[in-house]
mmCIF file of N, CA and C in Angstrom:
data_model
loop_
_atom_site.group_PDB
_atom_site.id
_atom_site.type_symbol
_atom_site.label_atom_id
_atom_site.label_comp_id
_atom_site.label_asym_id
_atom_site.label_seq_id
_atom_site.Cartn_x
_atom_site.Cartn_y
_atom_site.Cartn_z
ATOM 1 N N UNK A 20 -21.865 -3.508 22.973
ATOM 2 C CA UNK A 20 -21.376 -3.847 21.662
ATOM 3 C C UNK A 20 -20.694 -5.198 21.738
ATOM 4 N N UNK A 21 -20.868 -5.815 20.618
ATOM 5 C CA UNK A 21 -19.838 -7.406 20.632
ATOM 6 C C UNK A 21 -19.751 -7.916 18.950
ATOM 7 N N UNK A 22 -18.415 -7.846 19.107
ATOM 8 C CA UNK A 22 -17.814 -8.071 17.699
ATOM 9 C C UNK A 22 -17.739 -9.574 17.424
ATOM 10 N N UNK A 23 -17.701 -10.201 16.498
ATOM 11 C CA UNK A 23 -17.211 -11.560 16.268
ATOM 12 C C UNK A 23 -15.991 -10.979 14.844
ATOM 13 N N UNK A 24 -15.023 -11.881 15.070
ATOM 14 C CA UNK A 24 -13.948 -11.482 14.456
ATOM 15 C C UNK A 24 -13.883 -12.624 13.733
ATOM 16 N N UNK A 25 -13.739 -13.325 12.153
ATOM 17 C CA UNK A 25 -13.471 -14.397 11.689
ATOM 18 C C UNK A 25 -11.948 -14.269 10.949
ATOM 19 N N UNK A 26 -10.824 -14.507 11.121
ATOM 20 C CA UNK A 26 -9.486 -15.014 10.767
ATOM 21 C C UNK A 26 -9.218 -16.248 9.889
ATOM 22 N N UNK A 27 -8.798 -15.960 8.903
ATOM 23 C CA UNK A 27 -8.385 -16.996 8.034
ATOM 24 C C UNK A 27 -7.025 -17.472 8.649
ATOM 25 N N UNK A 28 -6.525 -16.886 9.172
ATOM 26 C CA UNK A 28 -5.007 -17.132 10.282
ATOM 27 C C UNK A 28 -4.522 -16.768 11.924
ATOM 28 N N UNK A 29 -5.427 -17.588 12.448
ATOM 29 C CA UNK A 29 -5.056 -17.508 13.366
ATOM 30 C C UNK A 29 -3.953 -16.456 14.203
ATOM 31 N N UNK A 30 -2.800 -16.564 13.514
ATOM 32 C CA UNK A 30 -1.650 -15.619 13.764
ATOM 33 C C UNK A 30 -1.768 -14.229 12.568
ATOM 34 N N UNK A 31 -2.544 -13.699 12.239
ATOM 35 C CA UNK A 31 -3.085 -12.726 12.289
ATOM 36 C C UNK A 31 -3.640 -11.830 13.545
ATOM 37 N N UNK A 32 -3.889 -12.480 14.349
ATOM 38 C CA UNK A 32 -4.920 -12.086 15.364
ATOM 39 C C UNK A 32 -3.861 -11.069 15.959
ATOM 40 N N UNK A 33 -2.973 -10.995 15.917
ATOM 41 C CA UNK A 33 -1.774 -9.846 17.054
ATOM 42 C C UNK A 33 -2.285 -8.554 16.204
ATOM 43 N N UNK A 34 -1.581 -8.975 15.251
ATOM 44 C CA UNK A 34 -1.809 -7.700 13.891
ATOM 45 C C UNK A 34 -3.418 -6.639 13.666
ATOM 46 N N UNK A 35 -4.460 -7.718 14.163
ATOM 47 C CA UNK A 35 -6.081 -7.483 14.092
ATOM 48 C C UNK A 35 -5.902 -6.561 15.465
ATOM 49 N N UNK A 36 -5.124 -7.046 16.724
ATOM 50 C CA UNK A 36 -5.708 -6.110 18.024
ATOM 51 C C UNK A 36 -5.058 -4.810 17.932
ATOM 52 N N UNK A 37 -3.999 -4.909 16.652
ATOM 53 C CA UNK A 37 -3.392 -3.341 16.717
ATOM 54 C C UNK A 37 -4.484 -2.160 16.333
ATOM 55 N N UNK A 38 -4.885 -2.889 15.210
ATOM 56 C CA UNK A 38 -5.896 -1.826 14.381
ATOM 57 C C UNK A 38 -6.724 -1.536 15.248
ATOM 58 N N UNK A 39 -7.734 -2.947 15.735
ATOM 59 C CA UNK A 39 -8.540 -2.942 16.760
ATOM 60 C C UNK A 39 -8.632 -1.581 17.701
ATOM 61 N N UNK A 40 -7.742 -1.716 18.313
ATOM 62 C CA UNK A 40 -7.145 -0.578 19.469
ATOM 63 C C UNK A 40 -7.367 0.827 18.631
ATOM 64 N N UNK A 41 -7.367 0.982 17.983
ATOM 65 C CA UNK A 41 -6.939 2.472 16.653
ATOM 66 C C UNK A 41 -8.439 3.023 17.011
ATOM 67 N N UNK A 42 -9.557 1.553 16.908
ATOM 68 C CA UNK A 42 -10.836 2.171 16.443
ATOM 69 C C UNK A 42 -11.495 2.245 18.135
ATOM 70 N N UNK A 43 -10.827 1.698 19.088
ATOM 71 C CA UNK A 43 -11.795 0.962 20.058
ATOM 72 C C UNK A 43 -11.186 1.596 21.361
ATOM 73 N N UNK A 44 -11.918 2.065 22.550
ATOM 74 C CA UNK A 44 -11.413 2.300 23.617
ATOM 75 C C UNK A 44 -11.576 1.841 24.418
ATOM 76 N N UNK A 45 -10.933 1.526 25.696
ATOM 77 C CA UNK A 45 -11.800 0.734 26.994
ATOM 78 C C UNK A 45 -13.140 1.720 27.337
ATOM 79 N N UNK A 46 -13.834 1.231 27.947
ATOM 80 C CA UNK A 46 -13.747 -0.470 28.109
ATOM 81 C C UNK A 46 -14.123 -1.319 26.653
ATOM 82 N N UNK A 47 -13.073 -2.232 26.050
ATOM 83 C CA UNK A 47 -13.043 -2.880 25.590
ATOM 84 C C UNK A 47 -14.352 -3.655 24.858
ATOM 85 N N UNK A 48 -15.323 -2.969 23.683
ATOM 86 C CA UNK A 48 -16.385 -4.592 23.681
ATOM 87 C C UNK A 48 -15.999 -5.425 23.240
ATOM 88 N N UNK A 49 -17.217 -6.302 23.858
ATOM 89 C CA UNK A 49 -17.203 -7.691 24.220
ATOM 90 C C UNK A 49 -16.919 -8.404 22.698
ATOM 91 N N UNK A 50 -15.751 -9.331 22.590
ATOM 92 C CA UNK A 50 -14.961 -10.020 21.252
ATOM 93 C C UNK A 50 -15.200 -11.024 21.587
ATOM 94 N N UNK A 51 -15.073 -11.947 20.317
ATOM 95 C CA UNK A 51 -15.089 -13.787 20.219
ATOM 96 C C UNK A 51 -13.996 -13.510 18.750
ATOM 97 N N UNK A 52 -12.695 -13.868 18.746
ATOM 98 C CA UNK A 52 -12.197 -14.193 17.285
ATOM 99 C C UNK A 52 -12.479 -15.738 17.214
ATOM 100 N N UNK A 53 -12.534 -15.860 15.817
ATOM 101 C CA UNK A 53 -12.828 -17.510 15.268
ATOM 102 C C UNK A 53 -12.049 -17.545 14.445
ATOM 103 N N UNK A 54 -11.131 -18.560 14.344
ATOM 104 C CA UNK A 54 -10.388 -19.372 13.180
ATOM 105 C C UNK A 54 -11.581 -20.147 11.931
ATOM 106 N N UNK A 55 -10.914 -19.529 10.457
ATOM 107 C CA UNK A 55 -12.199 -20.629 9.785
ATOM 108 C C UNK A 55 -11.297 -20.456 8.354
ATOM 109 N N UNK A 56 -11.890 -21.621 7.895
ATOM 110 C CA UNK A 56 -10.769 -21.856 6.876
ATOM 111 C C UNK A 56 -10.902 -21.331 5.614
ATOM 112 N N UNK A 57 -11.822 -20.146 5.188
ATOM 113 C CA UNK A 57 -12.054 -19.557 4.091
ATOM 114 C C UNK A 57 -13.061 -18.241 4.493
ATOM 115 N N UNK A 58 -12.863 -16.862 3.932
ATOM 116 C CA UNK A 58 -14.431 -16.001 3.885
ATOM 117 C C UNK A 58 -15.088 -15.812 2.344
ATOM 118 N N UNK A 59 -15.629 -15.140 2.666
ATOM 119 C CA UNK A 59 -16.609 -14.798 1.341
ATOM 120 C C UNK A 59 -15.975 -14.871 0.105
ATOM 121 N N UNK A 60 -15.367 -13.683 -0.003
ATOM 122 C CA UNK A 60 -14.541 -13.295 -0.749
ATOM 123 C C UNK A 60 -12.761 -14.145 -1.223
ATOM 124 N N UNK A 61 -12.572 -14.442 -2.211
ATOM 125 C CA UNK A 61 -11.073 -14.776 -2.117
ATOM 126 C C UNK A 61 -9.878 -13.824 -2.195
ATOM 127 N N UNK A 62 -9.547 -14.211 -0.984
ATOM 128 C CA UNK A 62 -7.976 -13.739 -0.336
ATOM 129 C C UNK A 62 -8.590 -13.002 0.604
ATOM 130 N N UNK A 63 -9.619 -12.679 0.768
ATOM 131 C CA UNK A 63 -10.112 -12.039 2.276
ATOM 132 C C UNK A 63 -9.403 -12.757 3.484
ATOM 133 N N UNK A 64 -9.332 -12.037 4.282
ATOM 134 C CA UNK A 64 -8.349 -12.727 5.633
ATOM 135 C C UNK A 64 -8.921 -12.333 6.582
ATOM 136 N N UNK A 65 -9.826 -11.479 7.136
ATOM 137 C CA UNK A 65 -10.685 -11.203 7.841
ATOM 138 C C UNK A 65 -12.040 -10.954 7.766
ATOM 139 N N UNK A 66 -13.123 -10.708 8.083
ATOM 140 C CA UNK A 66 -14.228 -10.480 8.505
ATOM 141 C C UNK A 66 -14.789 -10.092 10.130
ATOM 142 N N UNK A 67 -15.560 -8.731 10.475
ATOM 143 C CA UNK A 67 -15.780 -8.942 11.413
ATOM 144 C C UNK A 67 -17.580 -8.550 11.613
ATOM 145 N N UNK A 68 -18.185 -8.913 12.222
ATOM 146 C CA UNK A 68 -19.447 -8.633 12.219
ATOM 147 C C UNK A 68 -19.817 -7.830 13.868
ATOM 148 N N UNK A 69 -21.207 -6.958 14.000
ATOM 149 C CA UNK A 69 -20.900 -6.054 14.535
ATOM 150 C C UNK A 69 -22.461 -5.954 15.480
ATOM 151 N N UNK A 70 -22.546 -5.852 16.680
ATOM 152 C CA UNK A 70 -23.854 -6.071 17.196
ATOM 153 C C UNK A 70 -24.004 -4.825 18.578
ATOM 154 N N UNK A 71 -25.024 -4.066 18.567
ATOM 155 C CA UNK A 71 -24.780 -2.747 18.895
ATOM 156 C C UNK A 71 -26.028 -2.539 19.319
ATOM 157 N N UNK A 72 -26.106 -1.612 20.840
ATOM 158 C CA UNK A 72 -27.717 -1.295 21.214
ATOM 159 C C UNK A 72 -27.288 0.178 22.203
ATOM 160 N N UNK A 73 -28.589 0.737 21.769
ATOM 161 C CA UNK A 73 -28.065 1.491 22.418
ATOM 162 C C UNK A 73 -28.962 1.793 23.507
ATOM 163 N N UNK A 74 -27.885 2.225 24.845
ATOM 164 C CA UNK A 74 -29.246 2.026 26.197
ATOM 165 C C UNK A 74 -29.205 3.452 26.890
#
């Protein structure tokens, strides 16, 4: 599995690994967060997209 995480704030990102953790167990998949200066939606503050196989 490997997430890409997009943040409208950077310092969000503490707050994102709490939840994170809620849904996710080790071992840990594989993350990239990205800083970007707007999403889809307005006032959205996150986005994460989601890539999954199963073996």
């Amino acid at each position: 599995m490997h997430l890409t995480i997009y943040l409208t704030d950077m310092a969000d990102r503490a707050a994102f690994n709490e939840v994170y953790m809620r849904y996710f167990a080790k071992p840990w998949p594989v993350r990239a967060a990205v800083g970007v200066a707007a999403l889809a939606v307005e006032g959205m503050r996150v986005e994460v997209t989601a890539m999954a196989a199963k073996g």
